[in-house]
Short mmCIF file of C-alpha atoms in Angstrom, two decimals:
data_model
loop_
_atom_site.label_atom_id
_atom_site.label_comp_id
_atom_site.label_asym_id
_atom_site.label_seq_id
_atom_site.Cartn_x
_atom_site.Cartn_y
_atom_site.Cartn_z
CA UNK A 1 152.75 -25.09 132.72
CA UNK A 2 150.55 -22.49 130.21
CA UNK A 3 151.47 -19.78 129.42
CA UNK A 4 149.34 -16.80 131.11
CA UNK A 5 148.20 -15.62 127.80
CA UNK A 6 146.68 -18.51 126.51
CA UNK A 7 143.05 -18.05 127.52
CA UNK A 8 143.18 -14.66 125.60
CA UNK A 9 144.54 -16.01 122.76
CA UNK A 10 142.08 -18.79 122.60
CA UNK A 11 138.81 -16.57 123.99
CA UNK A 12 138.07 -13.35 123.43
CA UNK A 13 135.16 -13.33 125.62
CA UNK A 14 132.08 -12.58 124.79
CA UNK A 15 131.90 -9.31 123.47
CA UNK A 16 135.36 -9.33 122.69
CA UNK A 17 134.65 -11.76 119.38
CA UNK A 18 132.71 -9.20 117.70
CA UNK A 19 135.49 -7.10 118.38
CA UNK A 20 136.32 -6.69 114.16
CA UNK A 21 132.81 -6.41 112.96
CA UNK A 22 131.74 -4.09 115.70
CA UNK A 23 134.65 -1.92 117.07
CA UNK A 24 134.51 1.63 116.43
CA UNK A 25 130.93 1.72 115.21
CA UNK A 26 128.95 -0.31 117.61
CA UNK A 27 131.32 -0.18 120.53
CA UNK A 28 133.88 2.55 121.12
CA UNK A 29 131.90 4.87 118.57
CA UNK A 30 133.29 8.10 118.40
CA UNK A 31 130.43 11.21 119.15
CA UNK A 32 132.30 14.39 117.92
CA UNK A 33 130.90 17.78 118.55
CA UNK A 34 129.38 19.75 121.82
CA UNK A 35 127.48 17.38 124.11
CA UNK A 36 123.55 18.06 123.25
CA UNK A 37 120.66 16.55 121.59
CA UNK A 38 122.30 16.71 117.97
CA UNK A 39 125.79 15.56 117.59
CA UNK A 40 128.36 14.18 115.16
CA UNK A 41 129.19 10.14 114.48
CA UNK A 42 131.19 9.71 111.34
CA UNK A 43 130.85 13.01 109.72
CA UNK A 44 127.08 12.77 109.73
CA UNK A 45 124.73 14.26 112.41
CA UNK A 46 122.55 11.96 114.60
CA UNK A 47 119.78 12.45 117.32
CA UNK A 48 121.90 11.10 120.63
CA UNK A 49 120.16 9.06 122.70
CA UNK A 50 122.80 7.61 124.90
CA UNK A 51 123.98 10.81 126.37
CA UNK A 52 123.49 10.56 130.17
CA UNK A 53 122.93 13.88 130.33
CA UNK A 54 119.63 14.08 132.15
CA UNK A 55 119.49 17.70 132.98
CA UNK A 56 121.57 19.54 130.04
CA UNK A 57 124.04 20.74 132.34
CA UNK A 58 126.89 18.78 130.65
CA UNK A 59 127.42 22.35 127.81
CA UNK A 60 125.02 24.79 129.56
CA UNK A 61 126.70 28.13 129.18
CA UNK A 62 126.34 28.92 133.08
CA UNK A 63 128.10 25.24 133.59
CA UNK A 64 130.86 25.90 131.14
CA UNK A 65 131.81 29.36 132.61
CA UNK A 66 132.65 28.20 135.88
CA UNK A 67 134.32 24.83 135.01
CA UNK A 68 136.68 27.42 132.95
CA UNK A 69 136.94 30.00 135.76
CA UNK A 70 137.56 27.33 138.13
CA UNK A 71 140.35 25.79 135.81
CA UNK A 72 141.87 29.04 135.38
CA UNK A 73 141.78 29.62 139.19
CA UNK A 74 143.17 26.07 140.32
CA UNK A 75 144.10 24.52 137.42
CA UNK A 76 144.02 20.45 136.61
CA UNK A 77 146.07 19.26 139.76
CA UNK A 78 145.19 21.31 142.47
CA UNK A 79 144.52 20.01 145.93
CA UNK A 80 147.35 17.19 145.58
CA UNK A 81 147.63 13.92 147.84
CA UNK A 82 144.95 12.17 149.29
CA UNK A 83 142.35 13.77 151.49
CA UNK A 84 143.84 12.52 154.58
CA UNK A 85 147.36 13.72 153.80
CA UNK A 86 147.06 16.55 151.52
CA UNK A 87 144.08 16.75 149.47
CA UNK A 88 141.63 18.55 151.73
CA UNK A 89 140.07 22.05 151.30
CA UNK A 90 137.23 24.13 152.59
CA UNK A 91 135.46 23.60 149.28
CA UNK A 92 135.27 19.47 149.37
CA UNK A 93 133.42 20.12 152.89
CA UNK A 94 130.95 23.03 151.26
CA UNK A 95 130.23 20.24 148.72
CA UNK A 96 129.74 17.83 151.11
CA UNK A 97 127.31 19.37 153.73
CA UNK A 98 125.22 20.41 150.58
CA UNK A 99 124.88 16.90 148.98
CA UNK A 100 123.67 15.67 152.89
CA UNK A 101 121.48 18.51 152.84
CA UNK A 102 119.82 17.87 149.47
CA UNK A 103 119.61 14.47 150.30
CA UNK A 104 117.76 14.58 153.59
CA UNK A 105 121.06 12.90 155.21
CA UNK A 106 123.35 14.32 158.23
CA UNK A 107 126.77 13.78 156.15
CA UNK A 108 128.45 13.37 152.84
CA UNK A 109 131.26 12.04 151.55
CA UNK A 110 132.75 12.86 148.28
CA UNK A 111 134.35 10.10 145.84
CA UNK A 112 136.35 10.09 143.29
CA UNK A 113 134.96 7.99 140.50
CA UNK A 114 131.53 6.17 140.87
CA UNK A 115 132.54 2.50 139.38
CA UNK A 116 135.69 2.41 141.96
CA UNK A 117 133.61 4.25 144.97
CA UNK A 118 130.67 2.00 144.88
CA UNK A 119 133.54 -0.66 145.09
CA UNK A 120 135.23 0.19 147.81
CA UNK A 121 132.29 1.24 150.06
CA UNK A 122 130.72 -1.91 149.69
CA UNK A 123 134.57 -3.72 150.97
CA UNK A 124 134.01 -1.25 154.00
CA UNK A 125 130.56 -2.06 155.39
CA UNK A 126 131.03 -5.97 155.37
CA UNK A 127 133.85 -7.90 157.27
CA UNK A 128 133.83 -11.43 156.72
CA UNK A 129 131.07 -12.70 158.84
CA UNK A 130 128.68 -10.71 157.60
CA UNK A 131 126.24 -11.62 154.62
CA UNK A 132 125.23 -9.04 151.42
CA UNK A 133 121.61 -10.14 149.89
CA UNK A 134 121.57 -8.14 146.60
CA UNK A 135 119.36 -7.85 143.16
CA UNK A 136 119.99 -10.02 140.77
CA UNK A 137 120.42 -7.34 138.02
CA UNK A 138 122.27 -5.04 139.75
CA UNK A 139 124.97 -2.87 138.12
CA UNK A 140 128.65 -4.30 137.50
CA UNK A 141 129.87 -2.12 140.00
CA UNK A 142 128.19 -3.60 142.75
CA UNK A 143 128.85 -7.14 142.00
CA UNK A 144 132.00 -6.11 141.49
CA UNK A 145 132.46 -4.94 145.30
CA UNK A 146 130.76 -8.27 146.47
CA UNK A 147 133.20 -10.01 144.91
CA UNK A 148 135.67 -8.60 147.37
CA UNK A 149 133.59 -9.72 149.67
CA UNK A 150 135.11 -12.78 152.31
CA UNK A 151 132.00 -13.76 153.36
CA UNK A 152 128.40 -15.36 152.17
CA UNK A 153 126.09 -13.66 149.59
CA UNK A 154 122.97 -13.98 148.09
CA UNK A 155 121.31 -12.70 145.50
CA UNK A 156 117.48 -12.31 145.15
CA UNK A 157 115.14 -12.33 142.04
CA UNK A 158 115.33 -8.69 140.16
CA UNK A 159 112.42 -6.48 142.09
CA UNK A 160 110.88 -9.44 143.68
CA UNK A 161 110.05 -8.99 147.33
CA UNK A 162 109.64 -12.24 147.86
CA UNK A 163 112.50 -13.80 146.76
CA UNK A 164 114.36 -10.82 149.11
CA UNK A 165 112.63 -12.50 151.96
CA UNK A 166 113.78 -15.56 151.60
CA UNK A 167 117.39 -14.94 151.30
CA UNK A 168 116.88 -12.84 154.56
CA UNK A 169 115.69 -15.64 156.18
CA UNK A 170 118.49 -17.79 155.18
CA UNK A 171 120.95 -14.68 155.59
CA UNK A 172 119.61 -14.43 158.92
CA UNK A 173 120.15 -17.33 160.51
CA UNK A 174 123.58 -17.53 158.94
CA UNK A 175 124.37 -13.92 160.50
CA UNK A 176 123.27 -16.18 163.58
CA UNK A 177 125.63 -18.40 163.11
CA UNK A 178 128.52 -16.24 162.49
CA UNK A 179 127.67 -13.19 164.66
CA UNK A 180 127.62 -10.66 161.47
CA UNK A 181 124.90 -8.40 160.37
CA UNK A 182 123.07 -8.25 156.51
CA UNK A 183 123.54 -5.37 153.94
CA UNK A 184 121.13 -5.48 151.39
CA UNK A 185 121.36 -3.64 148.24
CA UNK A 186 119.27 -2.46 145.65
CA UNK A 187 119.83 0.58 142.63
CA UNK A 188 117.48 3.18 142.91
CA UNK A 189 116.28 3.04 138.79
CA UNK A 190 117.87 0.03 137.50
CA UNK A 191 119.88 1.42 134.36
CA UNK A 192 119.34 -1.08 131.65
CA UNK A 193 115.55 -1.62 132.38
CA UNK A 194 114.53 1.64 133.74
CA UNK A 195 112.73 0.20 136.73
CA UNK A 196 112.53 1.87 140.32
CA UNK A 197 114.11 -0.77 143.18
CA UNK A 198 111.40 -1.80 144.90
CA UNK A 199 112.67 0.83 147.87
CA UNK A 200 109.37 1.11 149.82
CA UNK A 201 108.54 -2.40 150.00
CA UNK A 202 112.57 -3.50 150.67
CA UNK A 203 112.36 -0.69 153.84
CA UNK A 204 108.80 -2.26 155.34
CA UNK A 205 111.06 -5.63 155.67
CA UNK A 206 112.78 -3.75 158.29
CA UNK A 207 109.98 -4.51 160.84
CA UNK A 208 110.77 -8.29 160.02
CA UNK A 209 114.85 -8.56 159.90
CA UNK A 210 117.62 -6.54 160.53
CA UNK A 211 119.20 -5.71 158.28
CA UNK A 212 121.25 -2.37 156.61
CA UNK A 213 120.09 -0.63 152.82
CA UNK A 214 122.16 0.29 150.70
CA UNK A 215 121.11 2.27 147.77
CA UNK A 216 122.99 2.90 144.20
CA UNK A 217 120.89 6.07 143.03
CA UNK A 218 123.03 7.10 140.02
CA UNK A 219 120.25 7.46 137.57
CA UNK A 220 117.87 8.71 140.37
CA UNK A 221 119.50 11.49 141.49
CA UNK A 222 118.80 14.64 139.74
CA UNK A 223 115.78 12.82 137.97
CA UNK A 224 113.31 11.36 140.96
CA UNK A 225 111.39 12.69 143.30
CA UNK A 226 109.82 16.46 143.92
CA UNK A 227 112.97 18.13 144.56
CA UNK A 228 115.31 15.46 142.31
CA UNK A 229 117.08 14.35 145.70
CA UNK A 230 116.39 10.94 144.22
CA UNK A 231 114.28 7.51 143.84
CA UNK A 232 113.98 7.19 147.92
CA UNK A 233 112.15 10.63 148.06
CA UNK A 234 109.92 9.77 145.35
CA UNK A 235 108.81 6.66 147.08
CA UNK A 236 108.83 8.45 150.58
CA UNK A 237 111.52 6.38 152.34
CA UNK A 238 114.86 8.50 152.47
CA UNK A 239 115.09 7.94 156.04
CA UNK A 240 114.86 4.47 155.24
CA UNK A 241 118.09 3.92 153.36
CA UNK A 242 120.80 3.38 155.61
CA UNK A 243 123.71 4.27 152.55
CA UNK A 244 122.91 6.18 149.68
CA UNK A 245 125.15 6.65 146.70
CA UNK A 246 125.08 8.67 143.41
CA UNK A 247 127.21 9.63 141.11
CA UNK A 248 128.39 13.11 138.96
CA UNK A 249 128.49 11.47 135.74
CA UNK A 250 124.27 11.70 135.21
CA UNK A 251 122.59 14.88 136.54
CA UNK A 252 125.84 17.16 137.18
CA UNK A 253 127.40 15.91 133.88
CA UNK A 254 130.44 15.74 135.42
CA UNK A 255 132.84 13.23 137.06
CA UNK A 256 132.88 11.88 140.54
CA UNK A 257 130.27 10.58 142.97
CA UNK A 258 129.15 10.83 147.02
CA UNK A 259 127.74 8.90 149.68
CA UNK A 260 125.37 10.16 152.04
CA UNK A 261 124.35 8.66 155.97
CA UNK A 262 124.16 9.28 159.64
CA UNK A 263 126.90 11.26 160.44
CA UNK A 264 129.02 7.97 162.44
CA UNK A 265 128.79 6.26 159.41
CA UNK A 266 130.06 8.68 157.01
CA UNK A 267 133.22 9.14 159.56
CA UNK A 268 134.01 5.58 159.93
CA UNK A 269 133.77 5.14 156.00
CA UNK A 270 135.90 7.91 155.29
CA UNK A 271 138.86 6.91 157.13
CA UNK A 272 138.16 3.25 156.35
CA UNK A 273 137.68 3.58 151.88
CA UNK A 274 140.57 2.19 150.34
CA UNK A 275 140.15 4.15 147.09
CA UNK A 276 139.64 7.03 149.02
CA UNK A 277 142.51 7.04 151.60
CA UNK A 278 145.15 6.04 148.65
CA UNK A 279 144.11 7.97 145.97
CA UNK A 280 144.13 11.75 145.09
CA UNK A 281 141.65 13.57 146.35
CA UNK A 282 139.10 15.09 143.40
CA UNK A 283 140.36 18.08 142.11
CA UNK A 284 139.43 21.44 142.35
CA UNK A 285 138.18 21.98 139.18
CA UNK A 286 135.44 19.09 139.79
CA UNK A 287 134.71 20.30 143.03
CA UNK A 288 133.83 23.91 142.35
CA UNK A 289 131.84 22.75 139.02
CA UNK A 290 129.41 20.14 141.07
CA UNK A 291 128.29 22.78 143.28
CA UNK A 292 127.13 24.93 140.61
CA UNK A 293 125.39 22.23 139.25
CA UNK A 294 123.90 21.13 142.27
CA UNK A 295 122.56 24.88 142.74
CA UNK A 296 121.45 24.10 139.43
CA UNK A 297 119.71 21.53 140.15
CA UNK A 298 118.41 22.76 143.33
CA UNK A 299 117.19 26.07 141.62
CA UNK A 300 115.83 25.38 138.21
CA UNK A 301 113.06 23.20 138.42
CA UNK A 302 112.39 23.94 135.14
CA UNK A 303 115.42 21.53 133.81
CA UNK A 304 113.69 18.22 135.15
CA UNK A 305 110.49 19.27 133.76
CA UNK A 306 111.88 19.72 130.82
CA UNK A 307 113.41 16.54 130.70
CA UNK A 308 110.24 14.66 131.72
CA UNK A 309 108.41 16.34 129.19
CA UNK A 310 110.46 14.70 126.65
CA UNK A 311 110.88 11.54 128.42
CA UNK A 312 106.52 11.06 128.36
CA UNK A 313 106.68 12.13 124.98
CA UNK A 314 108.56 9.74 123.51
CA UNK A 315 107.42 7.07 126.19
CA UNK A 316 103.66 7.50 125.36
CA UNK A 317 104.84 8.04 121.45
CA UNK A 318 106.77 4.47 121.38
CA UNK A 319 103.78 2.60 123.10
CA UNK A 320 101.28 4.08 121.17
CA UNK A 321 103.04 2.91 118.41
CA UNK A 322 103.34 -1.10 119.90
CA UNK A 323 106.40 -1.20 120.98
CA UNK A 324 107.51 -2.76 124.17
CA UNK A 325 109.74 -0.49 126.59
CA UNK A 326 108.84 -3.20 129.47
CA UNK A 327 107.96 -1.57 133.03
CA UNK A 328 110.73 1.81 132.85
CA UNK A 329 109.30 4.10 135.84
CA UNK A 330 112.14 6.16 135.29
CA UNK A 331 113.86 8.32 132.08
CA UNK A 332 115.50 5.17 130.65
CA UNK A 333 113.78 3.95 127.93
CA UNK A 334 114.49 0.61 126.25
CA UNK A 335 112.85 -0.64 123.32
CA UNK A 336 112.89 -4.47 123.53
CA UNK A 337 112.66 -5.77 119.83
CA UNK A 338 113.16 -9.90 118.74
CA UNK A 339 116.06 -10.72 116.81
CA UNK A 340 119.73 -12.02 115.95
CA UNK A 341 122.96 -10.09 117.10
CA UNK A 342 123.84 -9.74 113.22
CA UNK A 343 120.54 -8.75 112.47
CA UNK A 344 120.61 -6.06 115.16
CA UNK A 345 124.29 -4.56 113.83
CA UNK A 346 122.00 -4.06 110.37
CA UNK A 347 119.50 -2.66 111.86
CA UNK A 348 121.66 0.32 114.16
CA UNK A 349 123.25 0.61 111.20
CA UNK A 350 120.35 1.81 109.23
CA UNK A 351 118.90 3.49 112.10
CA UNK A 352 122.27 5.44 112.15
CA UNK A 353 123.04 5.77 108.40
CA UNK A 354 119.41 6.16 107.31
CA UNK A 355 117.48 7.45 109.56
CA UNK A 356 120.21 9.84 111.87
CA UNK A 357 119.82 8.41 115.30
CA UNK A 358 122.34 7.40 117.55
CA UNK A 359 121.35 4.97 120.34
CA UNK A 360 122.58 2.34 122.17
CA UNK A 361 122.28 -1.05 121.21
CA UNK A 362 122.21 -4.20 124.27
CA UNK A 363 122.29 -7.50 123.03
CA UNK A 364 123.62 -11.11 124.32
CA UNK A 365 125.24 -11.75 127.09
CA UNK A 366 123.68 -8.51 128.53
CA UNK A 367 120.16 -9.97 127.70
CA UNK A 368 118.89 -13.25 126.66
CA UNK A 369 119.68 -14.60 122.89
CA UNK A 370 117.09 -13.52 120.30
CA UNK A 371 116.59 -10.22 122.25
CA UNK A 372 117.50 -6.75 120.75
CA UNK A 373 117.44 -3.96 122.95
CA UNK A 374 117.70 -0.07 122.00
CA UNK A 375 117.95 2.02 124.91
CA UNK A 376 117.40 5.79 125.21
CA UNK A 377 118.64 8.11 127.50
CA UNK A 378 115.86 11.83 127.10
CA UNK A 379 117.42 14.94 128.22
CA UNK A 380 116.40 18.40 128.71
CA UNK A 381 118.44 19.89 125.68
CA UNK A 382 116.34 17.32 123.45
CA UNK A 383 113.03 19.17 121.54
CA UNK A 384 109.77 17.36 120.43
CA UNK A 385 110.59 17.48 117.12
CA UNK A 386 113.80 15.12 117.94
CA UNK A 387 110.81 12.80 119.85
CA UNK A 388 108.83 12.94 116.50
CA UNK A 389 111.77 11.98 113.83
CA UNK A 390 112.85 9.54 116.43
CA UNK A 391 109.46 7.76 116.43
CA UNK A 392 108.89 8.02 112.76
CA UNK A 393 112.53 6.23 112.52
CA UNK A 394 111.70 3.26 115.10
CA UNK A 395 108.28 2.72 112.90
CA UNK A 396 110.56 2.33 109.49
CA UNK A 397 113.34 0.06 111.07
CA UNK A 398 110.47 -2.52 112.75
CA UNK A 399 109.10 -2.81 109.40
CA UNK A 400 112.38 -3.74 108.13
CA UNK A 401 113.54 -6.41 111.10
CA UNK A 402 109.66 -8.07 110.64
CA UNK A 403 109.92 -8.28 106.94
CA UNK A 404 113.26 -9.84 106.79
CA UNK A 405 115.26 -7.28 105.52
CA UNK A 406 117.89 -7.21 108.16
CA UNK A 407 117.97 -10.89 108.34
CA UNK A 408 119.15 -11.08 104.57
CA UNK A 409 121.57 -7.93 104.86
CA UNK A 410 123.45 -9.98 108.14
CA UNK A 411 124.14 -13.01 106.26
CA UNK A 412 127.55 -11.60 105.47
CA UNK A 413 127.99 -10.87 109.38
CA UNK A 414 126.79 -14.54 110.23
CA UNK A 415 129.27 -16.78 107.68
CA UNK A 416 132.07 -14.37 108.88
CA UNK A 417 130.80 -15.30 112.42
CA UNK A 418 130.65 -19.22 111.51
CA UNK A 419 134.57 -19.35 110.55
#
């Protein structure tokens, strides 16, 4: 018999191999300093553009003042229990009624953590004879709650209509078959690539099937739509999503999540969310601080504008310039670039060393081999000059991964990679 440990011994998967060239630097970097455009990485400061702070909310003097009143007033621990035993106030129902309101939906539910409540609503909607139909590209966290699923699943081709409709037709007459129902799911803005689900077209197919939508808005909220209430109202079909989830950790720069639906639904799934019913309820300090950011939100239009001011600014600047940033109809901006995985450490290196700009770098498994992609979150705290220097910066390092240069200064990265 092996020993458990063996596999990790032998495989450290596949991120996990680059864990001693890359740790610390280009995973589990270390940002120092108050969350804003400008911060610290190594002593030195850098643009950030991985900072999902959409609005600016996450050190806005108005934000920081209440988080610190409310901390003072209930400290770290208060409501304790779960929400069913112990763990339920006035104030987690104010929050609640406000997100349905702002959301166009009759009821709310708040969740702890995002990751671990898209999870466990998923493992609530679907019993075993039922079948999920999902996007291909969609974010860990949902796969991650099919995976619990006991029944059939399919997966269609990322954005493509088509494909949808024929795994509907085969998740049809298997729902047939078993006497289930279909949940499909899409994201709202697809985080990696920046795209919009296909939401309008995806609610038209419910003329054809039946079926249930379920929507993972976490980069939509706050961002989308003429009020920010998300990527359904800025394609017109909020009545159309069944579920809708988003989280605190964009927009509200803060840490928990909701979902929002017809009031029946929202009361079977709260007595019915595993995480929910056996975990601490979120705590007061959280609470209080996500409805002043929602007001926020609600009542200073002028932070999204902001934000999309610099987000068409340094979209227009990086096409303009050539560059590819693929079909983003959202804030996220990636830059896909050609190239090695040790030529892109030398290049974020320079970028970071040379040129003070702190991004995130995606490379294999996330995206196919020979693909480097750069992705950048704009905020509302982030100026036009920062757009500018950044642009200048993505000109310089291009030059350098055409030419060679960051082929020759990898080499050392490769042979250690070969042993």
């Amino acid at each position: 018999m092996k020993d458990l440990f063996d596999k990790i011994y032998r495989d450290k998967g596949p991120l996990g191999k680059w864990a001693s060239q890359a740790e610390g630097y280009f995973v589990f970097p270390k940002l120092e300093g108050e969350i804003s455009n400008r911060m610290k990485f190594q002593g030195k400061e850098v643009i950030t553009w991985s900072i999902n702070d959409y609005l600016g909310l996450a050190n806005h003097p108005e934000v920081r003042k209440v988080d610190a009143q409310a901390g003072a007033d209930y400290g770290s621990a208060y409501p304790m229990g779960a929400r069913m035993m112990s763990g339920h106030t006035d104030l987690h129902e104010k929050l609640q009624n406000e997100l349905a309101a702002f959301v166009n939906k009759e009821a709310a539910y708040l969740l702890n953590f995002g990751y671990q409540g898209m999870v466990s609503t998923i493992d609530a909607l679907v019993a075993k004879d039922d079948i999920i139909v999902y996007d291909v590209d969609a974010h860990a966290c949902i796969i991650d709650g099919v995976r619990l699923h006991m029944g059939k699943r399919f997966t269609y081709k990322h954005n493509d209509i088509v494909s949808l409709e024929k795994n509907l037709e085969r998740a049809t007459k298997m729902a047939e078959q078993t006497g289930g129902g279909i949940l499909v799911i899409s994201e709202g803005v697809f985080g990696m690539r920046g795209e919009q689900g296909r939401l309008k077209e995806i609610v038209e197919l419910k003329k054809k099937f039946n079926f249930r939508f379920f929507v993972d808005d976490a980069h939509g909220f706050g961002t989308l739509g003429k009020t920010g209430a998300g990527a359904g109202e800025e394609q017109g079909v909020q009545d159309g999503i069944d579920v809708y989830f988003a989280t605190f950790a964009k927009s509200l720069a803060s840490t928990g999540a909701f979902i929002a639906a017809d009031k029946e639904i929202i009361d079977y799934l709260k007595y019915n969310l595993r995480s929910q019913m056996f975990a601490k309820s979120l705590q007061m300090q959280l609470v209080v601080g996500a409805l002043k950011r929602l007001d926020m939100l609600k009542t200073m239009p002028e932070l999204k504008n902001k934000l999309w001011e610099n987000t068409n600014a340094l979209q227009s600047g990086l096409k303009k310039r050539g560059f590819d940033i693929g079909t983003t109809q959202s804030c996220v901006t990636p830059v896909y670039l050609e190239g090695s995985i040790p030529e892109a450490m030398a290049l974020v290196r320079d970028l970071r060393e040379n040129h003070g700009i702190f991004c995130s770098i995606v490379v294999y498994p996330v995206i196919p081999k020979g693909m480097i992609l750069l992705r950048l979150i704009p905020t509302a705290t982030h100026t036009l000059e920062d757009v500018t220097e950044t642009l200048d910066a993505f000109d310089a390092i291009r030059e350098r991964l055409v030419n060679g240069t960051y082929k020759r200064m990898s080499a050392a990265v490769t042979a250690a990679m070969d042993k």
